[in-house]
mmCIF file of N, CA and C in Angstrom:
data_model
loop_
_atom_site.group_PDB
_atom_site.id
_atom_site.type_symbol
_atom_site.label_atom_id
_atom_site.label_comp_id
_atom_site.label_asym_id
_atom_site.label_seq_id
_atom_site.Cartn_x
_atom_site.Cartn_y
_atom_site.Cartn_z
ATOM 1 N N MET H 260 43.030 -7.318 -0.518
ATOM 2 C CA MET H 260 41.659 -6.980 -0.857
ATOM 3 C C MET H 260 41.593 -5.503 -1.226
ATOM 4 N N MET H 261 40.919 -5.194 -2.301
ATOM 5 C CA MET H 261 40.816 -3.819 -2.772
ATOM 6 C C MET H 261 39.706 -3.089 -2.023
ATOM 7 N N SER H 262 39.974 -1.860 -1.564
ATOM 8 C CA SER H 262 38.931 -1.082 -0.895
ATOM 9 C C SER H 262 38.159 -0.278 -1.936
ATOM 10 N N VAL H 263 36.916 -0.037 -1.638
ATOM 11 C CA VAL H 263 36.054 0.718 -2.534
ATOM 12 C C VAL H 263 35.741 2.061 -1.889
ATOM 13 N N ASP H 264 36.066 3.134 -2.581
ATOM 14 C CA ASP H 264 35.724 4.465 -2.087
ATOM 15 C C ASP H 264 34.262 4.736 -2.401
ATOM 16 N N LYS H 265 33.542 5.148 -1.412
ATOM 17 C CA LYS H 265 32.134 5.496 -1.602
ATOM 18 C C LYS H 265 32.040 7.016 -1.669
ATOM 19 N N THR H 266 31.237 7.486 -2.582
ATOM 20 C CA THR H 266 31.075 8.919 -2.759
ATOM 21 C C THR H 266 30.155 9.468 -1.679
ATOM 22 N N LYS H 267 30.690 10.388 -0.870
ATOM 23 C CA LYS H 267 29.904 11.043 0.179
ATOM 24 C C LYS H 267 29.457 12.403 -0.330
ATOM 25 N N CYS H 268 28.168 12.638 -0.273
ATOM 26 C CA CYS H 268 27.601 13.908 -0.712
ATOM 27 C C CYS H 268 27.039 14.632 0.512
ATOM 28 N N HIS H 269 27.656 15.746 0.843
ATOM 29 C CA HIS H 269 27.153 16.546 1.958
ATOM 30 C C HIS H 269 25.904 17.298 1.515
ATOM 31 N N THR H 270 24.983 17.481 2.424
ATOM 32 C CA THR H 270 23.766 18.241 2.150
ATOM 33 C C THR H 270 23.909 19.623 2.779
ATOM 34 N N ASP H 271 22.893 20.441 2.644
ATOM 35 C CA ASP H 271 22.900 21.765 3.272
ATOM 36 C C ASP H 271 22.592 21.686 4.767
ATOM 37 N N TYR H 272 22.416 20.481 5.285
ATOM 38 C CA TYR H 272 22.034 20.274 6.682
ATOM 39 C C TYR H 272 23.210 19.673 7.436
ATOM 40 N N PRO H 273 23.591 20.272 8.573
ATOM 41 C CA PRO H 273 24.676 19.686 9.353
ATOM 42 C C PRO H 273 24.344 18.245 9.718
ATOM 43 N N HIS H 274 25.318 17.380 9.621
ATOM 44 C CA HIS H 274 25.220 15.974 10.021
ATOM 45 C C HIS H 274 24.452 15.091 9.040
ATOM 46 N N ILE H 275 23.885 15.632 7.969
ATOM 47 C CA ILE H 275 23.103 14.832 7.033
ATOM 48 C C ILE H 275 23.886 14.697 5.728
ATOM 49 N N VAL H 276 24.137 13.448 5.345
ATOM 50 C CA VAL H 276 24.887 13.150 4.123
ATOM 51 C C VAL H 276 24.173 12.057 3.346
ATOM 52 N N LYS H 277 24.614 11.892 2.116
ATOM 53 C CA LYS H 277 24.190 10.766 1.288
ATOM 54 C C LYS H 277 25.471 10.089 0.822
ATOM 55 N N ILE H 278 25.533 8.769 1.004
ATOM 56 C CA ILE H 278 26.725 8.022 0.622
ATOM 57 C C ILE H 278 26.307 6.897 -0.313
ATOM 58 N N GLU H 279 26.902 6.899 -1.477
ATOM 59 C CA GLU H 279 26.626 5.860 -2.460
ATOM 60 C C GLU H 279 26.838 4.489 -1.816
ATOM 61 N N GLY H 280 25.822 3.635 -1.896
ATOM 62 C CA GLY H 280 25.931 2.281 -1.366
ATOM 63 C C GLY H 280 25.596 2.124 0.108
ATOM 64 N N VAL H 281 25.247 3.195 0.792
ATOM 65 C CA VAL H 281 24.861 3.117 2.207
ATOM 66 C C VAL H 281 23.395 3.510 2.307
ATOM 67 N N CYS H 282 22.580 2.607 2.812
ATOM 68 C CA CYS H 282 21.141 2.840 2.942
ATOM 69 C C CYS H 282 20.536 3.294 1.616
ATOM 70 N N GLY H 283 20.983 2.662 0.539
ATOM 71 C CA GLY H 283 20.442 2.960 -0.778
ATOM 72 C C GLY H 283 20.772 4.359 -1.277
ATOM 73 N N GLY H 284 21.787 4.994 -0.683
ATOM 74 C CA GLY H 284 22.157 6.341 -1.092
ATOM 75 C C GLY H 284 21.223 7.414 -0.570
ATOM 76 N N GLU H 285 20.322 7.026 0.321
ATOM 77 C CA GLU H 285 19.372 7.985 0.893
ATOM 78 C C GLU H 285 20.046 8.806 1.988
ATOM 79 N N ALA H 286 19.410 9.881 2.394
ATOM 80 C CA ALA H 286 19.943 10.771 3.425
ATOM 81 C C ALA H 286 20.072 10.033 4.754
ATOM 82 N N ILE H 287 21.267 10.128 5.339
ATOM 83 C CA ILE H 287 21.546 9.496 6.629
ATOM 84 C C ILE H 287 22.216 10.498 7.562
ATOM 85 N N ILE H 288 22.277 10.132 8.833
ATOM 86 C CA ILE H 288 23.054 10.905 9.794
ATOM 87 C C ILE H 288 24.508 10.488 9.613
ATOM 88 N N GLU H 289 25.359 11.466 9.395
ATOM 89 C CA GLU H 289 26.771 11.204 9.109
ATOM 90 C C GLU H 289 27.408 10.319 10.170
ATOM 91 N N ASP H 290 28.248 9.413 9.729
ATOM 92 C CA ASP H 290 28.986 8.465 10.577
ATOM 93 C C ASP H 290 28.081 7.436 11.248
ATOM 94 N N THR H 291 26.863 7.285 10.731
ATOM 95 C CA THR H 291 25.951 6.240 11.213
ATOM 96 C C THR H 291 25.318 5.587 9.989
ATOM 97 N N ARG H 292 24.512 4.590 10.226
ATOM 98 C CA ARG H 292 23.687 4.004 9.176
ATOM 99 C C ARG H 292 22.216 4.290 9.488
ATOM 100 N N ILE H 293 21.969 5.367 10.209
ATOM 101 C CA ILE H 293 20.601 5.743 10.555
ATOM 102 C C ILE H 293 20.097 6.720 9.498
ATOM 103 N N ALA H 294 19.085 6.280 8.762
ATOM 104 C CA ALA H 294 18.515 7.108 7.702
ATOM 105 C C ALA H 294 17.592 8.164 8.302
ATOM 106 N N VAL H 295 17.515 9.285 7.613
ATOM 107 C CA VAL H 295 16.600 10.357 8.029
ATOM 108 C C VAL H 295 15.188 9.805 8.148
ATOM 109 N N TRP H 296 14.789 8.942 7.210
ATOM 110 C CA TRP H 296 13.422 8.418 7.261
ATOM 111 C C TRP H 296 13.185 7.578 8.512
ATOM 112 N N HIS H 297 14.243 6.966 9.067
ATOM 113 C CA HIS H 297 14.090 6.235 10.332
ATOM 114 C C HIS H 297 13.724 7.199 11.460
ATOM 115 N N ILE H 298 14.474 8.287 11.558
ATOM 116 C CA ILE H 298 14.218 9.278 12.615
ATOM 117 C C ILE H 298 12.807 9.835 12.475
ATOM 118 N N VAL H 299 12.412 10.137 11.255
ATOM 119 C CA VAL H 299 11.069 10.662 10.995
ATOM 120 C C VAL H 299 10.016 9.661 11.461
ATOM 121 N N GLY H 300 10.231 8.387 11.173
ATOM 122 C CA GLY H 300 9.286 7.357 11.598
ATOM 123 C C GLY H 300 9.203 7.235 13.110
ATOM 124 N N TYR H 301 10.355 7.257 13.770
ATOM 125 C CA TYR H 301 10.354 7.173 15.233
ATOM 126 C C TYR H 301 9.631 8.374 15.834
ATOM 127 N N TYR H 302 9.883 9.546 15.281
ATOM 128 C CA TYR H 302 9.336 10.778 15.851
ATOM 129 C C TYR H 302 7.845 10.938 15.556
ATOM 130 N N TYR H 303 7.463 10.779 14.286
ATOM 131 C CA TYR H 303 6.081 11.049 13.904
ATOM 132 C C TYR H 303 5.185 9.822 13.950
ATOM 133 N N LYS H 304 5.650 8.675 13.544
ATOM 134 C CA LYS H 304 4.804 7.481 13.491
ATOM 135 C C LYS H 304 4.758 6.777 14.858
ATOM 136 N N ALA H 305 5.933 6.563 15.449
ATOM 137 C CA ALA H 305 5.991 5.872 16.744
ATOM 138 C C ALA H 305 5.742 6.823 17.909
ATOM 139 N N GLY H 306 5.848 8.125 17.662
ATOM 140 C CA GLY H 306 5.582 9.103 18.710
ATOM 141 C C GLY H 306 6.685 9.254 19.731
ATOM 142 N N MET H 307 7.908 8.843 19.367
ATOM 143 C CA MET H 307 9.029 9.002 20.297
ATOM 144 C C MET H 307 9.437 10.469 20.360
ATOM 145 N N SER H 308 9.759 10.924 21.549
ATOM 146 C CA SER H 308 10.275 12.288 21.699
ATOM 147 C C SER H 308 11.750 12.296 21.306
ATOM 148 N N VAL H 309 12.286 13.481 21.115
ATOM 149 C CA VAL H 309 13.720 13.590 20.817
ATOM 150 C C VAL H 309 14.520 12.957 21.955
ATOM 151 N N GLU H 310 14.099 13.192 23.178
ATOM 152 C CA GLU H 310 14.796 12.621 24.332
ATOM 153 C C GLU H 310 14.764 11.091 24.307
ATOM 154 N N GLU H 311 13.642 10.507 23.913
ATOM 155 C CA GLU H 311 13.540 9.047 23.823
ATOM 156 C C GLU H 311 14.428 8.493 22.705
ATOM 157 N N ILE H 312 14.479 9.203 21.592
ATOM 158 C CA ILE H 312 15.360 8.787 20.497
ATOM 159 C C ILE H 312 16.815 8.826 20.969
ATOM 160 N N LEU H 313 17.188 9.887 21.666
ATOM 161 C CA LEU H 313 18.553 10.018 22.174
ATOM 162 C C LEU H 313 18.878 8.951 23.208
ATOM 163 N N ALA H 314 17.912 8.575 24.024
ATOM 164 C CA ALA H 314 18.137 7.529 25.022
ATOM 165 C C ALA H 314 18.319 6.167 24.344
ATOM 166 N N GLU H 315 17.609 5.945 23.260
ATOM 167 C CA GLU H 315 17.690 4.663 22.540
ATOM 168 C C GLU H 315 18.997 4.546 21.767
ATOM 169 N N TRP H 316 19.454 5.626 21.175
ATOM 170 C CA TRP H 316 20.683 5.645 20.386
ATOM 171 C C TRP H 316 21.617 6.667 21.006
ATOM 172 N N SER H 317 22.328 6.237 22.038
ATOM 173 C CA SER H 317 23.123 7.158 22.867
ATOM 174 C C SER H 317 24.244 7.866 22.107
ATOM 175 N N TYR H 318 24.625 7.359 20.958
ATOM 176 C CA TYR H 318 25.684 7.999 20.183
ATOM 177 C C TYR H 318 25.163 9.163 19.333
ATOM 178 N N LEU H 319 23.841 9.352 19.287
ATOM 179 C CA LEU H 319 23.281 10.505 18.590
ATOM 180 C C LEU H 319 23.253 11.709 19.525
ATOM 181 N N THR H 320 23.273 12.886 18.925
ATOM 182 C CA THR H 320 23.171 14.125 19.695
ATOM 183 C C THR H 320 21.870 14.824 19.311
ATOM 184 N N PRO H 321 21.429 15.771 20.134
ATOM 185 C CA PRO H 321 20.229 16.517 19.753
ATOM 186 C C PRO H 321 20.363 17.158 18.368
ATOM 187 N N SER H 322 21.539 17.661 18.033
ATOM 188 C CA SER H 322 21.705 18.294 16.721
ATOM 189 C C SER H 322 21.554 17.291 15.583
ATOM 190 N N HIS H 323 21.936 16.027 15.791
ATOM 191 C CA HIS H 323 21.705 14.996 14.777
ATOM 192 C C HIS H 323 20.211 14.849 14.505
ATOM 193 N N VAL H 324 19.443 14.702 15.569
ATOM 194 C CA VAL H 324 18.004 14.449 15.437
ATOM 195 C C VAL H 324 17.295 15.663 14.854
ATOM 196 N N PHE H 325 17.594 16.846 15.378
ATOM 197 C CA PHE H 325 16.926 18.045 14.870
ATOM 198 C C PHE H 325 17.311 18.340 13.423
ATOM 199 N N SER H 326 18.540 18.044 13.050
ATOM 200 C CA SER H 326 18.962 18.236 11.664
ATOM 201 C C SER H 326 18.213 17.276 10.746
ATOM 202 N N ALA H 327 18.031 16.027 11.196
ATOM 203 C CA ALA H 327 17.260 15.055 10.412
ATOM 204 C C ALA H 327 15.817 15.517 10.247
ATOM 205 N N LEU H 328 15.214 16.032 11.299
ATOM 206 C CA LEU H 328 13.838 16.516 11.215
ATOM 207 C C LEU H 328 13.734 17.752 10.329
ATOM 208 N N ALA H 329 14.722 18.635 10.402
ATOM 209 C CA ALA H 329 14.727 19.813 9.528
ATOM 210 C C ALA H 329 14.863 19.383 8.070
ATOM 211 N N TYR H 330 15.752 18.410 7.814
ATOM 212 C CA TYR H 330 15.910 17.903 6.448
ATOM 213 C C TYR H 330 14.576 17.369 5.936
ATOM 214 N N TYR H 331 13.882 16.628 6.784
ATOM 215 C CA TYR H 331 12.579 16.086 6.403
ATOM 216 C C TYR H 331 11.605 17.196 6.009
ATOM 217 N N HIS H 332 11.500 18.214 6.827
ATOM 218 C CA HIS H 332 10.513 19.263 6.556
ATOM 219 C C HIS H 332 10.817 20.036 5.275
ATOM 220 N N ASP H 333 12.076 20.099 4.903
ATOM 221 C CA ASP H 333 12.445 20.787 3.660
ATOM 222 C C ASP H 333 12.494 19.841 2.457
ATOM 223 N N ASN H 334 12.394 18.538 2.700
ATOM 224 C CA ASN H 334 12.477 17.526 1.632
ATOM 225 C C ASN H 334 11.413 16.459 1.849
ATOM 226 N N LYS H 335 10.227 16.909 2.218
ATOM 227 C CA LYS H 335 9.142 16.013 2.620
ATOM 228 C C LYS H 335 8.795 14.981 1.545
ATOM 229 N N ASP H 336 8.669 15.387 0.293
ATOM 230 C CA ASP H 336 8.312 14.440 -0.768
ATOM 231 C C ASP H 336 9.345 13.320 -0.890
ATOM 232 N N GLU H 337 10.614 13.685 -0.840
ATOM 233 C CA GLU H 337 11.698 12.690 -0.932
ATOM 234 C C GLU H 337 11.611 11.682 0.213
ATOM 235 N N ILE H 338 11.515 12.176 1.439
ATOM 236 C CA ILE H 338 11.534 11.285 2.602
ATOM 237 C C ILE H 338 10.241 10.486 2.695
ATOM 238 N N ASP H 339 9.107 11.088 2.395
ATOM 239 C CA ASP H 339 7.847 10.336 2.406
ATOM 240 C C ASP H 339 7.870 9.209 1.386
ATOM 241 N N ARG H 340 8.489 9.450 0.217
ATOM 242 C CA ARG H 340 8.613 8.399 -0.802
ATOM 243 C C ARG H 340 9.470 7.242 -0.270
ATOM 244 N N VAL H 341 10.592 7.568 0.339
ATOM 245 C CA VAL H 341 11.482 6.529 0.872
ATOM 246 C C VAL H 341 10.803 5.774 2.008
ATOM 247 N N ARG H 342 10.098 6.487 2.859
ATOM 248 C CA ARG H 342 9.371 5.823 3.956
ATOM 249 C C ARG H 342 8.348 4.848 3.389
ATOM 250 N N TYR H 343 7.638 5.264 2.346
ATOM 251 C CA TYR H 343 6.629 4.390 1.749
ATOM 252 C C TYR H 343 7.271 3.157 1.112
ATOM 253 N N VAL H 344 8.339 3.352 0.365
ATOM 254 C CA VAL H 344 9.002 2.222 -0.301
ATOM 255 C C VAL H 344 9.548 1.231 0.728
ATOM 256 N N ASN H 345 9.816 1.683 1.928
ATOM 257 C CA ASN H 345 10.315 0.812 2.988
ATOM 258 C C ASN H 345 9.224 0.401 3.974
ATOM 259 N N SER H 346 7.975 0.580 3.590
ATOM 260 C CA SER H 346 6.865 0.289 4.505
ATOM 261 C C SER H 346 6.290 -1.107 4.291
ATOM 262 N N TYR H 347 5.569 -1.561 5.270
ATOM 263 C CA TYR H 347 4.854 -2.835 5.193
ATOM 264 C C TYR H 347 3.804 -2.788 4.092
ATOM 265 N N ASP H 348 3.106 -1.662 3.959
ATOM 266 C CA ASP H 348 2.094 -1.523 2.906
ATOM 267 C C ASP H 348 2.703 -1.718 1.521
ATOM 268 N N TYR H 349 3.877 -1.146 1.299
ATOM 269 C CA TYR H 349 4.553 -1.304 0.009
ATOM 270 C C TYR H 349 4.906 -2.772 -0.211
ATOM 271 N N TRP H 350 5.433 -3.409 0.835
ATOM 272 C CA TRP H 350 5.777 -4.829 0.742
ATOM 273 C C TRP H 350 4.545 -5.651 0.374
ATOM 274 N N LEU H 351 3.416 -5.384 1.039
ATOM 275 C CA LEU H 351 2.187 -6.114 0.729
ATOM 276 C C LEU H 351 1.789 -5.938 -0.731
ATOM 277 N N GLU H 352 1.864 -4.715 -1.223
ATOM 278 C CA GLU H 352 1.462 -4.422 -2.598
ATOM 279 C C GLU H 352 2.388 -5.047 -3.637
ATOM 280 N N HIS H 353 3.670 -5.132 -3.336
ATOM 281 C CA HIS H 353 4.639 -5.525 -4.357
ATOM 282 C C HIS H 353 5.274 -6.904 -4.183
ATOM 283 N N TYR H 354 5.294 -7.430 -2.971
ATOM 284 C CA TYR H 354 6.052 -8.664 -2.756
ATOM 285 C C TYR H 354 5.292 -9.765 -2.035
ATOM 286 N N ALA H 355 4.219 -9.465 -1.356
ATOM 287 C CA ALA H 355 3.546 -10.458 -0.524
ATOM 288 C C ALA H 355 3.065 -11.665 -1.324
ATOM 289 N N ASN H 356 2.657 -11.445 -2.549
ATOM 290 C CA ASN H 356 2.139 -12.541 -3.355
ATOM 291 C C ASN H 356 3.144 -13.055 -4.378
ATOM 292 N N ALA H 357 4.408 -12.679 -4.219
ATOM 293 C CA ALA H 357 5.441 -13.125 -5.161
ATOM 294 C C ALA H 357 5.636 -14.630 -5.034
ATOM 295 N N VAL H 358 5.831 -15.258 -6.149
ATOM 296 C CA VAL H 358 6.060 -16.696 -6.179
ATOM 297 C C VAL H 358 7.551 -16.948 -5.953
ATOM 298 N N ALA H 359 7.849 -17.832 -5.024
ATOM 299 C CA ALA H 359 9.248 -18.135 -4.698
ATOM 300 C C ALA H 359 9.902 -18.943 -5.784
#
């Protein structure tokens, strides 16, 4: 079986990368499949503290979470767009009435 090399693009933020074919190429925490927009949603929408996020995903470190939040604040339009495209509201607008 042939292996496929995925292009990893490092960002200016420690632990935050973009990998072609992983989570749609969106910003993720390196060596995980946790997207920055997930962390943002847990922190701001669900109201989880950093400590609660770390307790839920024990393989994350505080620097992973804080780096994801810093990336968000410097790339708010990008992450807000991705959060919206992955939201229930977007699904309702674009797919809820689709004919099977």
